[in-house]
């Protein structure tokens, strides 16, 4: 599989089996940074989560270093995903938001309003939701930890059942 244009030369793709279904990781070959990931074995769907200008020129099947963190996470080590290198591309507020998502502790989800407030922009609830929706390296940047203001799950690119499962797992294992 390959794409047409990119600043990245090559990436590795790996699909793992998880309790929530197949999980695909696309990571830069040179440093292992996760460009995109999600609960699907549809490699094209995961690849399309990467912005066009950041897509790799070539994607080869192989082992992604981040797969160890996924296995550890599903074995109950919720912090295993925290230090996985990710590569995201966007405007300043979006980049701040993605960093903010990584600061949300497992087992302690925020509402979109609380997330916007944590980012210093309490009236930017729609922008906060957009940050979650455009997050490409799912799990490693845990956008699933943000809920609607009424506490319901809201949307999730990989399905509400996966989001519910992740939140329940994190609540059960959180310290």
mmCIF file of C-alpha atoms in Angstrom, residues 8 23-38 50 54 64-67 69-70 79-90 94-103 134-143:
data_model
loop_
_atom_site.group_PDB
_atom_site.id
_atom_site.type_symbol
_atom_site.label_atom_id
_atom_site.label_comp_id
_atom_site.label_asym_id
_atom_site.label_seq_id
_atom_site.Cartn_x
_atom_site.Cartn_y
_atom_site.Cartn_z
ATOM 1 C CA UNK A 8 7.246 11.243 5.644
ATOM 2 C CA UNK A 23 -6.419 -2.505 16.294
ATOM 3 C CA UNK A 24 -4.280 -1.052 13.515
ATOM 4 C CA UNK A 25 -1.208 1.119 14.121
ATOM 5 C CA UNK A 26 0.567 3.190 11.477
ATOM 6 C CA UNK A 27 3.916 4.444 12.749
ATOM 7 C CA UNK A 28 6.843 6.283 11.200
ATOM 8 C CA UNK A 29 9.603 3.875 10.290
ATOM 9 C CA UNK A 30 12.406 6.234 11.326
ATOM 10 C CA UNK A 31 11.389 6.825 14.962
ATOM 11 C CA UNK A 32 8.295 4.727 15.675
ATOM 12 C CA UNK A 33 6.016 7.746 16.233
ATOM 13 C CA UNK A 34 2.374 6.738 15.803
ATOM 14 C CA UNK A 35 0.723 8.679 12.979
ATOM 15 C CA UNK A 36 -2.676 6.986 13.260
ATOM 16 C CA UNK A 37 -4.317 4.078 14.999
ATOM 17 C CA UNK A 38 -7.768 2.679 15.560
ATOM 18 C CA UNK A 50 -3.592 11.108 8.775
ATOM 19 C CA UNK A 54 1.641 14.116 6.675
ATOM 20 C CA UNK A 64 5.246 -1.196 15.327
ATOM 21 C CA UNK A 65 7.069 -0.534 18.605
ATOM 22 C CA UNK A 66 3.808 0.864 20.004
ATOM 23 C CA UNK A 67 2.207 -2.586 19.824
ATOM 24 C CA UNK A 69 2.110 -0.606 24.805
ATOM 25 C CA UNK A 70 -1.234 -1.733 23.379
ATOM 26 C CA UNK A 79 -0.119 3.980 31.778
ATOM 27 C CA UNK A 80 1.666 1.925 29.110
ATOM 28 C CA UNK A 81 0.251 4.192 26.379
ATOM 29 C CA UNK A 82 1.353 7.433 28.063
ATOM 30 C CA UNK A 83 4.909 7.574 26.760
ATOM 31 C CA UNK A 84 4.312 6.292 23.236
ATOM 32 C CA UNK A 85 5.642 8.825 20.763
ATOM 33 C CA UNK A 86 2.964 10.253 18.473
ATOM 34 C CA UNK A 87 3.162 12.640 15.527
ATOM 35 C CA UNK A 88 0.257 15.003 14.962
ATOM 36 C CA UNK A 89 -0.063 18.011 12.715
ATOM 37 C CA UNK A 90 -2.399 20.968 13.204
ATOM 38 C CA UNK A 94 -5.479 21.716 18.123
ATOM 39 C CA UNK A 95 -1.937 20.730 19.131
ATOM 40 C CA UNK A 96 -2.581 22.027 22.676
ATOM 41 C CA UNK A 97 -5.795 20.028 22.740
ATOM 42 C CA UNK A 98 -4.098 16.799 21.749
ATOM 43 C CA UNK A 99 -1.529 17.343 24.503
ATOM 44 C CA UNK A 100 -4.426 18.054 26.876
ATOM 45 C CA UNK A 101 -6.054 14.752 25.980
ATOM 46 C CA UNK A 102 -2.892 12.943 27.015
ATOM 47 C CA UNK A 103 -3.148 14.630 30.428
ATOM 48 C CA UNK A 134 -9.718 14.860 14.433
ATOM 49 C CA UNK A 135 -7.428 12.815 16.680
ATOM 50 C CA UNK A 136 -5.582 10.284 14.515
ATOM 51 C CA UNK A 137 -3.494 8.247 17.021
ATOM 52 C CA UNK A 138 -6.459 6.911 19.007
ATOM 53 C CA UNK A 139 -5.736 5.211 22.329
ATOM 54 C CA UNK A 140 -2.290 6.844 22.577
ATOM 55 C CA UNK A 141 -4.017 10.245 22.576
ATOM 56 C CA UNK A 142 -7.066 9.145 24.571
ATOM 57 C CA UNK A 143 -9.924 11.142 23.067
#
